[in-house]
Short mmCIF file of C-alpha atoms in Angstrom, two decimals:
data_model
loop_
_atom_site.label_atom_id
_atom_site.label_comp_id
_atom_site.label_asym_id
_atom_site.label_seq_id
_atom_site.Cartn_x
_atom_site.Cartn_y
_atom_site.Cartn_z
CA MET A 18 -0.30 -0.41 -0.10
CA VAL A 19 0.94 3.94 -0.68
CA ASN A 20 3.56 4.96 1.74
CA ASP A 21 3.30 1.55 3.67
CA ALA A 22 6.98 1.46 5.32
CA PRO A 23 7.83 -2.83 5.74
CA VAL A 24 8.74 -3.37 9.94
CA ALA A 25 11.37 -6.06 9.84
CA LEU A 26 9.38 -8.97 12.19
CA ARG A 27 10.89 -11.44 14.86
CA ALA A 28 10.31 -15.20 15.99
CA ALA A 29 10.77 -16.49 19.14
CA LEU A 30 10.05 -20.03 20.15
CA ASP A 31 9.58 -22.91 22.50
CA PRO A 32 10.50 -26.79 21.09
CA ALA A 33 10.09 -27.97 24.54
CA HIS A 34 6.55 -27.27 25.49
CA GLY A 35 5.13 -27.83 21.43
CA GLY A 36 7.01 -25.78 19.47
CA ARG A 37 5.11 -22.86 20.13
CA TRP A 38 5.99 -19.43 19.25
CA THR A 39 5.89 -16.91 22.80
CA SER A 40 7.19 -13.93 20.31
CA LEU A 41 5.18 -12.11 17.06
CA SER A 42 7.46 -8.89 16.63
CA GLY A 43 8.59 -5.72 15.48
CA GLY A 44 8.18 -2.11 15.04
CA GLY A 45 8.21 -1.20 18.90
CA ARG A 46 5.06 -4.15 18.63
CA GLU A 47 3.88 -7.51 19.93
CA TRP A 48 2.14 -8.98 17.87
CA LEU A 49 0.37 -12.24 19.42
CA TRP A 50 -1.38 -12.74 22.93
CA HIS A 51 -0.75 -14.24 25.39
CA ARG A 52 -2.77 -15.43 29.15
CA PRO A 53 -0.37 -15.94 31.86
CA GLY A 54 -0.49 -17.34 34.94
CA THR A 55 -1.81 -20.60 33.27
CA GLY A 56 0.89 -23.77 34.37
CA ARG A 57 0.73 -23.61 30.63
CA ASP A 58 4.42 -25.43 30.53
CA ASP A 59 3.68 -27.79 33.29
CA VAL A 60 2.15 -29.66 30.65
CA ARG A 61 2.17 -33.10 30.90
CA PRO A 62 0.48 -35.46 27.48
CA GLY A 63 -3.11 -36.54 27.22
CA ASP A 64 -3.40 -33.39 29.45
CA ALA A 65 -6.75 -31.03 29.23
CA PHE A 66 -5.40 -28.13 25.92
CA VAL A 67 -4.31 -24.61 28.59
CA ASP A 68 -5.15 -21.80 26.43
CA ALA A 69 -1.39 -19.35 27.47
CA GLY A 70 -2.02 -17.51 23.50
CA GLY A 71 1.29 -17.38 21.20
CA LEU A 72 0.97 -19.74 18.13
CA GLU A 73 0.16 -23.37 18.32
CA GLU A 74 1.17 -25.73 15.81
CA CYS A 75 -2.40 -27.57 15.30
CA LEU A 76 -1.87 -30.97 13.60
CA PRO A 77 -3.64 -33.49 13.08
CA THR A 78 -6.95 -31.01 13.92
CA VAL A 79 -7.46 -28.23 15.40
CA ARG A 80 -11.06 -28.36 17.12
CA GLY A 81 -12.33 -32.59 16.99
CA LEU A 82 -9.89 -35.06 19.24
CA PRO A 83 -7.05 -34.51 20.42
CA ASP A 84 -8.00 -31.10 21.20
CA HIS A 85 -5.74 -28.76 19.27
CA GLY A 86 -3.49 -31.93 17.88
CA ASP A 87 -1.19 -33.97 19.02
CA LEU A 88 2.08 -31.70 19.55
CA TRP A 89 1.12 -29.15 22.38
CA PRO A 90 2.01 -30.88 24.90
CA HIS A 91 5.23 -33.02 23.46
CA ALA A 92 8.80 -31.49 23.03
CA TRP A 93 10.35 -31.31 19.60
CA ARG A 94 14.11 -32.20 19.13
CA ARG A 95 16.58 -29.28 18.31
CA SER A 96 18.48 -28.77 15.01
CA LEU A 97 21.03 -26.87 13.75
CA ASP A 98 18.14 -25.59 11.44
CA GLY A 99 14.91 -26.17 13.16
CA ALA A 100 13.33 -28.40 15.29
CA THR A 101 11.88 -31.98 15.04
CA ILE A 102 8.08 -33.79 16.10
CA THR A 103 7.41 -37.78 15.92
CA ARG A 104 4.55 -38.71 16.53
CA PRO A 105 3.59 -42.75 16.08
CA GLU A 106 1.32 -42.05 12.48
CA PHE A 107 3.95 -38.64 10.72
CA THR A 108 7.14 -36.65 11.63
CA LEU A 109 7.20 -33.07 10.96
CA THR A 110 10.18 -30.86 10.67
CA ARG A 111 9.96 -27.26 11.14
CA THR A 112 13.09 -24.11 10.11
CA VAL A 113 12.19 -20.47 10.45
CA HIS A 114 14.13 -18.31 9.34
CA HIS A 115 14.04 -14.36 9.94
CA ARG A 116 13.95 -13.11 5.71
CA ASP A 117 14.38 -9.60 4.34
CA GLY A 118 12.82 -8.63 7.68
CA ALA A 119 9.41 -11.61 6.63
CA VAL A 120 10.08 -15.02 9.25
CA VAL A 121 9.49 -17.13 6.78
CA ALA A 122 8.44 -20.85 8.42
CA ASP A 123 9.21 -23.99 6.11
CA TYR A 124 7.30 -27.78 7.39
CA THR A 125 7.72 -31.30 5.51
CA LEU A 126 5.81 -33.71 7.22
CA ALA A 127 6.40 -37.52 6.56
CA ALA A 128 3.83 -40.34 6.34
CA ASP A 129 2.45 -42.98 4.48
CA PRO A 130 0.50 -41.89 1.42
CA GLY A 131 -2.60 -41.30 1.84
CA TYR A 132 -2.50 -39.62 5.40
CA ARG A 133 -5.35 -37.34 6.33
CA PHE A 134 -4.53 -33.88 8.85
CA VAL A 135 -5.35 -31.10 9.38
CA TRP A 136 -2.44 -28.28 10.44
CA ALA A 137 -3.52 -24.18 12.15
CA ALA A 138 -0.70 -21.68 13.12
CA HIS A 139 -2.71 -20.89 15.82
CA ALA A 140 -1.97 -17.36 16.35
CA LEU A 141 -3.48 -15.54 18.73
CA LEU A 142 -3.17 -11.76 18.30
CA ASP A 143 -3.30 -8.71 20.15
CA LEU A 144 -4.65 -6.48 18.94
CA SER A 145 -7.02 -3.44 19.74
CA PRO A 146 -10.99 -2.78 19.25
CA ALA A 147 -10.25 -1.20 15.86
CA ALA A 148 -8.37 -4.19 14.24
CA HIS A 149 -10.32 -5.41 11.23
CA LEU A 150 -9.54 -8.33 9.00
CA ASP A 151 -8.74 -8.22 5.52
CA ALA A 152 -9.44 -10.97 2.73
CA PRO A 153 -11.17 -11.53 -0.21
CA ASP A 154 -14.74 -10.31 -1.32
CA GLY A 155 -16.72 -13.87 -1.89
CA THR A 156 -14.32 -16.07 -0.19
CA VAL A 157 -16.67 -19.12 0.46
CA THR A 158 -16.60 -18.80 4.42
CA ARG A 159 -17.88 -21.43 7.45
CA LEU A 160 -19.65 -20.24 9.49
CA TYR A 161 -19.92 -22.93 12.95
CA PRO A 162 -23.17 -23.94 14.91
CA GLU A 163 -21.53 -21.25 18.02
CA ALA A 164 -22.38 -18.45 15.73
CA ALA A 165 -26.80 -19.50 15.11
CA SER A 166 -27.62 -17.25 17.99
CA LEU A 167 -25.99 -14.72 16.26
CA LEU A 168 -28.00 -15.23 11.98
CA ALA A 169 -31.26 -13.99 11.12
CA GLU A 170 -32.73 -17.34 10.32
CA PRO A 171 -32.28 -20.15 12.68
CA TRP A 172 -30.04 -23.01 12.08
CA THR A 173 -31.70 -26.00 10.91
CA GLY A 174 -30.44 -29.70 11.02
CA ASP A 175 -27.22 -31.13 11.81
CA GLN A 176 -24.37 -29.72 9.73
CA PRO A 177 -21.60 -28.75 10.59
CA TRP A 178 -21.05 -26.16 9.18
CA LEU A 179 -22.89 -23.35 7.08
CA GLU A 180 -21.86 -21.84 4.33
CA GLY A 181 -21.22 -18.37 2.95
CA SER A 182 -19.32 -15.23 2.01
CA TRP A 183 -16.89 -12.98 3.00
CA PRO A 184 -16.92 -10.98 4.84
CA ALA A 185 -20.47 -11.68 5.90
CA PRO A 186 -21.09 -15.03 6.05
CA ALA A 187 -25.19 -15.30 6.03
CA GLY A 188 -25.25 -12.09 6.96
CA LEU A 189 -23.28 -11.69 10.45
CA ALA A 190 -20.16 -9.51 9.46
CA LEU A 191 -16.91 -11.00 10.20
CA ASP A 192 -14.06 -8.28 9.00
CA ARG A 193 -14.48 -6.55 12.56
CA LEU A 194 -12.42 -7.41 15.35
CA GLY A 195 -14.33 -6.06 18.28
CA PRO A 196 -15.17 -4.38 20.33
CA ASP A 197 -15.99 -6.97 22.67
CA ASP A 198 -19.27 -7.97 22.97
CA GLY A 199 -20.23 -11.50 24.39
CA THR A 200 -19.48 -13.02 21.50
CA ALA A 201 -17.44 -15.97 21.08
CA LEU A 202 -17.87 -17.94 17.54
CA GLY A 203 -15.17 -19.50 14.99
CA ALA A 204 -15.41 -19.36 10.56
CA VAL A 205 -13.42 -21.08 8.10
CA LEU A 206 -12.50 -18.78 5.37
CA THR A 207 -11.60 -21.60 2.36
CA GLY A 208 -9.30 -21.64 -0.13
CA CYS A 209 -8.18 -18.37 0.51
CA PRO A 210 -4.05 -18.22 1.54
CA THR A 211 -3.82 -15.19 2.44
CA VAL A 212 -5.05 -12.43 4.54
CA HIS A 213 -4.05 -9.13 6.26
CA VAL A 214 -4.67 -8.13 9.62
CA THR A 215 -5.08 -3.65 10.07
CA ASP A 216 -4.70 -2.21 13.52
CA GLY A 217 -4.34 1.52 13.58
CA ALA A 218 -1.00 1.78 11.04
CA ASP A 219 0.55 -1.73 11.19
CA ARG A 220 -0.86 -4.52 9.42
CA LEU A 221 -0.43 -8.16 9.76
CA THR A 222 0.39 -10.34 6.26
CA MET A 223 -0.21 -13.80 7.05
CA HIS A 224 0.23 -16.02 3.22
CA LEU A 225 0.93 -19.79 3.50
CA ASP A 226 2.48 -21.98 0.47
CA CYS A 227 1.72 -25.45 -0.38
CA ASP A 228 0.63 -27.44 -3.58
CA GLY A 229 -1.61 -29.94 -4.78
CA GLN A 230 -3.82 -29.24 -0.70
CA PRO A 231 -6.68 -27.25 0.27
CA ARG A 232 -5.58 -23.79 1.59
CA SER A 233 -7.33 -21.83 4.22
CA THR A 234 -7.50 -19.29 7.36
CA ALA A 235 -8.92 -19.97 10.28
CA LEU A 236 -10.82 -17.84 12.04
CA TRP A 237 -11.88 -17.35 15.97
CA ARG A 238 -13.11 -14.47 17.04
CA ASN A 239 -13.86 -14.50 20.88
CA LEU A 240 -14.97 -11.58 22.14
CA ARG A 241 -15.49 -11.91 26.16
CA GLY A 242 -17.77 -14.61 25.04
CA TRP A 243 -15.65 -17.81 26.63
CA PRO A 244 -15.07 -19.96 28.66
CA GLN A 245 -18.21 -19.68 30.85
CA PRO A 246 -17.52 -17.96 33.63
CA GLY A 247 -14.70 -16.30 33.07
CA PRO A 248 -14.56 -14.39 29.50
CA TYR A 249 -11.62 -13.78 27.87
CA ARG A 250 -10.38 -11.69 24.60
CA SER A 251 -8.06 -13.57 22.41
CA ILE A 252 -8.13 -13.53 18.04
CA GLY A 253 -7.59 -16.37 16.35
CA VAL A 254 -6.77 -15.78 13.29
CA GLU A 255 -4.87 -19.28 11.33
CA PRO A 256 -3.46 -19.79 8.55
CA MET A 257 -4.94 -23.37 7.55
CA LEU A 258 -3.74 -26.39 5.02
CA GLY A 259 -7.71 -27.78 4.94
CA ALA A 260 -10.84 -26.16 5.60
CA VAL A 261 -12.18 -27.13 8.91
CA PHE A 262 -11.48 -26.72 12.95
CA ASP A 263 -12.42 -31.01 13.23
CA LEU A 264 -10.22 -34.01 10.99
CA ALA A 265 -13.33 -36.24 11.96
CA GLU A 266 -15.40 -33.87 9.63
CA ALA A 267 -13.89 -33.20 6.83
CA GLY A 268 -15.33 -34.36 3.12
CA PRO A 269 -13.83 -33.91 0.54
CA GLY A 270 -10.78 -32.00 -0.36
CA ASP A 271 -11.46 -30.74 3.65
CA ALA A 272 -8.61 -31.74 4.22
CA ALA A 273 -4.73 -32.07 3.57
CA GLU A 274 -3.83 -35.77 1.92
CA VAL A 275 0.06 -37.91 2.23
CA PRO A 276 0.76 -38.19 -1.33
CA ALA A 277 2.37 -40.92 -2.78
CA SER A 278 6.03 -39.68 -1.81
CA GLY A 279 5.18 -39.69 1.38
CA GLN A 280 5.71 -36.24 2.34
CA VAL A 281 3.78 -32.41 2.12
CA THR A 282 5.97 -29.37 2.17
CA TRP A 283 4.48 -25.86 2.95
CA ARG A 284 5.91 -22.89 4.10
CA LEU A 285 4.11 -19.70 6.03
CA THR A 286 5.51 -16.29 5.11
CA ILE A 287 4.28 -14.28 8.18
CA THR A 288 5.47 -9.73 7.25
CA ALA A 289 3.74 -6.54 8.67
CA HIS A 290 3.56 -2.92 7.05
CA ARG A 291 3.37 0.54 8.86
CA ARG A 292 1.37 3.26 8.08
CA GLY A 293 3.56 6.73 6.69
CA GLY A 294 6.49 5.24 8.93
CA THR A 295 10.08 4.31 7.65
CA PRO A 296 11.66 1.06 6.81
CA ALA A 297 12.91 -0.91 10.38
#
């Protein structure tokens, strides 16, 4: 955009605790939201998911079982150029670089051909009530049942989601990320590999590259509507392989699938800009 200057980003990660991203910062701004005092570092496999913020690597599902995937309670093995985690059905390797101000994360998943999965970079962002999410108008967006009470028309049947067009599927405007109104809902922007989050003068861009696999962006817009009791504000903008939150609900084309080569590779690129600023 005109008069927008790039802002160099830096990421910090914690392989010992699920590979979680603990910081995404640049230009004096921390983009990741954190919820202190959760005991996140003390979790063990089998524990219920602990929502501490940051960016969690969710695989092979987001919702469903196991909740937020099978990575977050396990340690990764560090290497000179990245980190690797092995689970019974797959091995995932991640390498993160800082390149020309961008944070570039490269992933390789190795598994048996035909293995289906959903992956999401479950990024919870620290955003003001004025922030908004920009995506291509008309993007097919899946709304989930927690949005039912907010819709003009009743939710019918036992369908797992309702489809509509971004930015207002089923008449529900989703691009504005505040102010807090006591609601919490999830949505998936299908076939949408690039989104922009604008908050004041700052803009964060997330872009996902992956050949031959479905790419989407998930949105978790919690405006102090969850959990009960004790709701808090948390905004998730989540680049995703797949088009559903729950792998168990994935129909044809809704999940990534390992090809005959036994590997899937993908890249997440995150950049930032500041309106009227100078390059940082």
